[in-house]
Structure formats: structure tokens, C-alpha cells
Amino acid sequence: VEQAMAAHLTERERNCVHLYYYEDLTFTEIGVRTGTHGTSVLRAVQRGLRKLRAAAQADPSWQRHYYDSWRG
């Protein structure tokens, strides 16, 4: 997943996705850490997940393994 994030997401999207999923922070908490509003963080996470889903669909070799781990 880290390789896919590095290849397909912007630095901001990677940071927000990492903080949300790996460090279990809320959108508000991430916003405080990054100096942005919680809704901006939400949008960055949503964009990042859309990009990761698209990458998974384009490369079936990791689709099931990684995509399933991101579904909530």
C-alpha cells in the first residue's frame, strides 16, 4: 500500500491517509496537525482513496489484497 500511495497520491493525500488509517486520528485532529480544516482533510482522504481504488482496478495483481484492506 505504501508503494501505491507514493506512486499515485500527492504528498498531502498520503499524509492525510496515513494519519487517518495508520494513526487513527480524526479529520479534525489531522486538520490541527496540518493546519487545515477538517473538511479539507476529509476531501484529501476521499481523493486519495479514489486514486488507490483506480490503481487497484488498473493492476489486478494487487487489487484483492490491498483494496480489501482499505474498505472500512
Tab-separated table of N, CA, C and O in Angstrom:
chain	number	residue	atom	x	y	z
A	1	VAL	N	0.838	-1.188	0.000
A	1	VAL	CA	0.000	0.000	0.000
A	1	VAL	C	0.882	1.250	0.000
A	1	VAL	O	0.576	2.207	-0.690
A	2	GLU	N	1.953	1.225	0.774
A	2	GLU	CA	2.844	2.390	0.826
A	2	GLU	C	3.396	2.722	-0.562
A	2	GLU	O	3.497	3.890	-0.916
A	3	GLN	N	3.763	1.697	-1.336
A	3	GLN	CA	4.278	1.936	-2.684
A	3	GLN	C	3.200	2.548	-3.574
A	3	GLN	O	3.480	3.461	-4.348
A	4	ALA	N	1.994	2.046	-3.465
A	4	ALA	CA	0.890	2.590	-4.265
A	4	ALA	C	0.599	4.028	-3.857
A	4	ALA	O	0.339	4.879	-4.703
A	5	MET	N	0.655	4.297	-2.553
A	5	MET	CA	0.422	5.666	-2.086
A	5	MET	C	1.492	6.599	-2.636
A	5	MET	O	1.188	7.699	-3.096
A	6	ALA	N	2.753	6.165	-2.595
A	6	ALA	CA	3.845	7.001	-3.092
A	6	ALA	C	3.729	7.236	-4.593
A	6	ALA	O	4.039	8.324	-5.080
A	7	ALA	N	3.259	6.229	-5.318
A	7	ALA	CA	3.174	6.331	-6.765
A	7	ALA	C	1.975	7.141	-7.252
A	7	ALA	O	2.037	7.769	-8.304
A	8	HIS	N	0.880	7.135	-6.494
A	8	HIS	CA	-0.366	7.696	-7.024
A	8	HIS	C	-0.933	8.889	-6.267
A	8	HIS	O	-1.807	9.574	-6.793
A	9	LEU	N	-0.486	9.139	-5.048
A	9	LEU	CA	-1.075	10.209	-4.253
A	9	LEU	C	-0.126	11.389	-4.115
A	9	LEU	O	1.093	11.224	-4.123
A	10	THR	N	-0.721	12.564	-3.939
A	10	THR	CA	0.099	13.732	-3.631
A	10	THR	C	0.621	13.593	-2.203
A	10	THR	O	0.124	12.776	-1.417
A	11	GLU	N	1.589	14.404	-1.866
A	11	GLU	CA	2.141	14.355	-0.507
A	11	GLU	C	1.054	14.629	0.530
A	11	GLU	O	0.979	13.969	1.566
A	12	ARG	N	0.209	15.582	0.262
A	12	ARG	CA	-0.880	15.928	1.190
A	12	ARG	C	-1.856	14.760	1.363
A	12	ARG	O	-2.255	14.423	2.474
A	13	GLU	N	-2.237	14.147	0.246
A	13	GLU	CA	-3.141	12.997	0.315
A	13	GLU	C	-2.500	11.842	1.086
A	13	GLU	O	-3.142	11.223	1.935
A	14	ARG	N	-1.224	11.563	0.794
A	14	ARG	CA	-0.510	10.494	1.512
A	14	ARG	C	-0.492	10.764	3.005
A	14	ARG	O	-0.759	9.875	3.820
A	15	ASN	N	-0.163	11.986	3.369
A	15	ASN	CA	-0.081	12.358	4.775
A	15	ASN	C	-1.440	12.183	5.459
A	15	ASN	O	-1.533	11.591	6.534
A	16	CYS	N	-2.489	12.679	4.850
A	16	CYS	CA	-3.827	12.589	5.443
A	16	CYS	C	-4.293	11.142	5.547
A	16	CYS	O	-4.832	10.727	6.583
A	17	VAL	N	-4.084	10.356	4.494
A	17	VAL	CA	-4.484	8.935	4.525
A	17	VAL	C	-3.700	8.206	5.601
A	17	VAL	O	-4.259	7.424	6.374
A	18	HIS	N	-2.405	8.470	5.671
A	18	HIS	CA	-1.568	7.815	6.684
A	18	HIS	C	-2.043	8.145	8.100
A	18	HIS	O	-2.215	7.250	8.925
A	19	LEU	N	-2.257	9.423	8.371
A	19	LEU	CA	-2.684	9.828	9.710
A	19	LEU	C	-4.057	9.261	10.059
A	19	LEU	O	-4.296	8.856	11.199
A	20	TYR	N	-4.944	9.210	9.079
A	20	TYR	CA	-6.300	8.713	9.337
A	20	TYR	C	-6.322	7.198	9.559
A	20	TYR	O	-6.909	6.714	10.520
A	21	TYR	N	-5.677	6.452	8.680
A	21	TYR	CA	-5.764	4.998	8.755
A	21	TYR	C	-4.699	4.350	9.635
A	21	TYR	O	-4.965	3.349	10.285
A	22	TYR	N	-3.496	4.892	9.646
A	22	TYR	CA	-2.419	4.245	10.399
A	22	TYR	C	-2.278	4.782	11.823
A	22	TYR	O	-1.831	4.074	12.710
A	23	GLU	N	-2.643	6.049	12.015
A	23	GLU	CA	-2.508	6.623	13.362
A	23	GLU	C	-3.857	6.862	14.028
A	23	GLU	O	-3.924	7.398	15.119
A	24	ASP	N	-4.934	6.495	13.348
A	24	ASP	CA	-6.289	6.558	13.910
A	24	ASP	C	-6.712	7.944	14.379
A	24	ASP	O	-7.422	8.069	15.380
A	25	LEU	N	-6.282	8.976	13.674
A	25	LEU	CA	-6.673	10.332	14.043
A	25	LEU	C	-7.975	10.700	13.341
A	25	LEU	O	-8.276	10.194	12.259
A	26	THR	N	-8.738	11.592	13.937
A	26	THR	CA	-9.957	12.092	13.302
A	26	THR	C	-9.574	13.156	12.280
A	26	THR	O	-8.451	13.663	12.276
A	27	PHE	N	-10.528	13.518	11.424
A	27	PHE	CA	-10.272	14.561	10.438
A	27	PHE	C	-9.919	15.880	11.134
A	27	PHE	O	-9.050	16.609	10.683
A	28	THR	N	-10.590	16.165	12.231
A	28	THR	CA	-10.313	17.386	12.983
A	28	THR	C	-8.899	17.357	13.555
A	28	THR	O	-8.177	18.354	13.471
A	29	GLU	N	-8.501	16.231	14.125
A	29	GLU	CA	-7.154	16.116	14.696
A	29	GLU	C	-6.078	16.254	13.616
A	29	GLU	O	-5.061	16.910	13.830
A	30	ILE	N	-6.333	15.668	12.457
A	30	ILE	CA	-5.384	15.802	11.354
A	30	ILE	C	-5.317	17.252	10.905
A	30	ILE	O	-4.242	17.787	10.634
A	31	GLY	N	-6.476	17.912	10.852
A	31	GLY	CA	-6.515	19.320	10.475
A	31	GLY	C	-5.691	20.180	11.411
A	31	GLY	O	-4.964	21.073	10.968
A	32	VAL	N	-5.773	19.913	12.700
A	32	VAL	CA	-4.977	20.668	13.674
A	32	VAL	C	-3.493	20.438	13.427
A	32	VAL	O	-2.694	21.374	13.419
A	33	ARG	N	-3.114	19.185	13.187
A	33	ARG	CA	-1.701	18.857	12.937
A	33	ARG	C	-1.171	19.482	11.665
A	33	ARG	O	-0.009	19.869	11.596
A	34	THR	N	-2.022	19.542	10.643
A	34	THR	CA	-1.557	20.021	9.338
A	34	THR	C	-1.898	21.478	9.071
A	34	THR	O	-1.505	22.025	8.044
A	35	GLY	N	-2.654	22.087	9.963
A	35	GLY	CA	-3.013	23.488	9.786
A	35	GLY	C	-4.097	23.712	8.751
A	35	GLY	O	-4.150	24.776	8.137
A	36	THR	N	-4.956	22.711	8.553
A	36	THR	CA	-6.063	22.851	7.607
A	36	THR	C	-7.373	22.514	8.307
A	36	THR	O	-7.385	22.045	9.434
A	37	HIS	N	-8.449	22.757	7.636
A	37	HIS	CA	-9.772	22.471	8.182
A	37	HIS	C	-10.075	20.982	8.031
A	37	HIS	O	-9.619	20.335	7.088
A	38	GLY	N	-10.853	20.441	8.931
A	38	GLY	CA	-11.217	19.026	8.905
A	38	GLY	C	-11.880	18.587	7.614
A	38	GLY	O	-11.652	17.477	7.137
A	39	THR	N	-12.704	19.459	7.017
A	39	THR	CA	-13.352	19.080	5.761
A	39	THR	C	-12.336	18.989	4.625
A	39	THR	O	-12.503	18.182	3.710
A	40	SER	N	-11.290	19.780	4.668
A	40	SER	CA	-10.226	19.679	3.661
A	40	SER	C	-9.500	18.353	3.802
A	40	SER	O	-9.113	17.729	2.809
A	41	VAL	N	-9.310	17.926	5.032
A	41	VAL	CA	-8.677	16.636	5.297
A	41	VAL	C	-9.577	15.521	4.760
A	41	VAL	O	-9.112	14.597	4.089
A	42	LEU	N	-10.865	15.604	5.041
A	42	LEU	CA	-11.825	14.615	4.544
A	42	LEU	C	-11.723	14.491	3.024
A	42	LEU	O	-11.641	13.384	2.484
A	43	ARG	N	-11.702	15.614	2.333
A	43	ARG	CA	-11.614	15.593	0.867
A	43	ARG	C	-10.301	14.979	0.392
A	43	ARG	O	-10.275	14.232	-0.589
A	44	ALA	N	-9.203	15.285	1.079
A	44	ALA	CA	-7.904	14.713	0.701
A	44	ALA	C	-7.910	13.196	0.873
A	44	ALA	O	-7.395	12.461	0.022
A	45	VAL	N	-8.510	12.712	1.951
A	45	VAL	CA	-8.601	11.265	2.181
A	45	VAL	C	-9.492	10.636	1.111
A	45	VAL	O	-9.151	9.601	0.532
A	46	GLN	N	-10.621	11.253	0.825
A	46	GLN	CA	-11.524	10.715	-0.198
A	46	GLN	C	-10.852	10.659	-1.568
A	46	GLN	O	-10.960	9.653	-2.280
A	47	ARG	N	-10.146	11.733	-1.948
A	47	ARG	CA	-9.428	11.748	-3.228
A	47	ARG	C	-8.369	10.654	-3.264
A	47	ARG	O	-8.215	9.950	-4.257
A	48	GLY	N	-7.628	10.539	-2.168
A	48	GLY	CA	-6.588	9.519	-2.088
A	48	GLY	C	-7.146	8.120	-2.250
A	48	GLY	O	-6.586	7.293	-2.981
A	49	LEU	N	-8.267	7.839	-1.594
A	49	LEU	CA	-8.876	6.518	-1.704
A	49	LEU	C	-9.390	6.253	-3.118
A	49	LEU	O	-9.266	5.137	-3.633
A	50	ARG	N	-9.951	7.281	-3.758
A	50	ARG	CA	-10.406	7.122	-5.147
A	50	ARG	C	-9.225	6.758	-6.049
A	50	ARG	O	-9.323	5.882	-6.914
A	51	LYS	N	-8.108	7.444	-5.847
A	51	LYS	CA	-6.919	7.165	-6.662
A	51	LYS	C	-6.386	5.759	-6.402
A	51	LYS	O	-5.965	5.069	-7.335
A	52	LEU	N	-6.391	5.324	-5.144
A	52	LEU	CA	-5.915	3.978	-4.833
A	52	LEU	C	-6.842	2.917	-5.420
A	52	LEU	O	-6.387	1.888	-5.922
A	53	ARG	N	-8.141	3.171	-5.371
A	53	ARG	CA	-9.091	2.228	-5.980
A	53	ARG	C	-8.854	2.124	-7.484
A	53	ARG	O	-8.875	1.035	-8.062
A	54	ALA	N	-8.650	3.280	-8.133
A	54	ALA	CA	-8.395	3.283	-9.574
A	54	ALA	C	-7.112	2.523	-9.893
A	54	ALA	O	-7.053	1.759	-10.867
A	55	ALA	N	-6.086	2.693	-9.079
A	55	ALA	CA	-4.827	1.968	-9.285
A	55	ALA	C	-5.037	0.469	-9.097
A	55	ALA	O	-4.485	-0.343	-9.848
A	56	ALA	N	-5.852	0.097	-8.120
A	56	ALA	CA	-6.129	-1.321	-7.882
A	56	ALA	C	-6.876	-1.933	-9.065
A	56	ALA	O	-6.594	-3.063	-9.468
A	57	GLN	N	-7.804	-1.198	-9.620
A	57	GLN	CA	-8.561	-1.707	-10.761
A	57	GLN	C	-7.676	-1.832	-11.992
A	57	GLN	O	-7.875	-2.712	-12.813
A	58	ALA	N	-6.683	-0.960	-12.110
A	58	ALA	CA	-5.784	-0.993	-13.259
A	58	ALA	C	-4.740	-2.108	-13.137
A	58	ALA	O	-4.172	-2.535	-14.130
A	59	ASP	N	-4.484	-2.567	-11.917
A	59	ASP	CA	-3.463	-3.590	-11.679
A	59	ASP	C	-4.043	-4.706	-10.824
A	59	ASP	O	-3.920	-4.701	-9.607
A	60	PRO	N	-4.671	-5.687	-11.438
A	60	PRO	CA	-5.346	-6.746	-10.696
A	60	PRO	C	-4.415	-7.579	-9.814
A	60	PRO	O	-4.870	-8.286	-8.934
A	61	SER	N	-3.107	-7.496	-10.020
A	61	SER	CA	-2.194	-8.309	-9.215
A	61	SER	C	-2.245	-7.932	-7.739
A	61	SER	O	-1.956	-8.757	-6.883
A	62	TRP	N	-2.614	-6.709	-7.418
A	62	TRP	CA	-2.716	-6.346	-6.003
A	62	TRP	C	-4.111	-5.892	-5.616
A	62	TRP	O	-4.369	-5.554	-4.476
A	63	GLN	N	-5.022	-5.962	-6.545
A	63	GLN	CA	-6.377	-5.465	-6.305
A	63	GLN	C	-7.031	-6.094	-5.078
A	63	GLN	O	-7.437	-5.393	-4.166
A	64	ARG	N	-7.150	-7.381	-5.026
A	64	ARG	CA	-7.858	-8.009	-3.907
A	64	ARG	C	-7.132	-7.797	-2.592
A	64	ARG	O	-7.730	-7.441	-1.598
A	65	HIS	N	-5.839	-7.991	-2.585
A	65	HIS	CA	-5.083	-7.911	-1.341
A	65	HIS	C	-5.151	-6.515	-0.720
A	65	HIS	O	-5.455	-6.353	0.447
A	66	TYR	N	-4.846	-5.497	-1.508
A	66	TYR	CA	-4.765	-4.149	-0.959
A	66	TYR	C	-6.121	-3.459	-0.873
A	66	TYR	O	-6.420	-2.789	0.094
A	67	TYR	N	-6.939	-3.626	-1.887
A	67	TYR	CA	-8.231	-2.947	-1.901
A	67	TYR	C	-9.078	-3.395	-0.714
A	67	TYR	O	-9.686	-2.576	-0.038
A	68	ASP	N	-9.088	-4.686	-0.437
A	68	ASP	CA	-9.889	-5.175	0.681
A	68	ASP	C	-9.422	-4.596	2.003
A	68	ASP	O	-10.214	-4.361	2.904
A	69	SER	N	-8.128	-4.347	2.147
A	69	SER	CA	-7.620	-3.817	3.416
A	69	SER	C	-8.034	-2.363	3.624
A	69	SER	O	-7.998	-1.869	4.745
A	70	TRP	N	-8.438	-1.657	2.562
A	70	TRP	CA	-8.829	-0.246	2.697
A	70	TRP	C	-10.326	-0.060	2.848
A	70	TRP	O	-10.788	1.029	3.166
A	71	ARG	N	-11.078	-1.083	2.602
A	71	ARG	CA	-12.536	-0.944	2.751
A	71	ARG	C	-12.863	-0.972	4.229
A	71	ARG	O	-12.388	-1.790	4.966
A	72	GLY	N	-13.654	-0.023	4.654
A	72	GLY	CA	-13.980	0.095	6.067
A	72	GLY	C	-15.026	-0.797	6.453
A	72	GLY	O	-15.548	-1.290	7.237
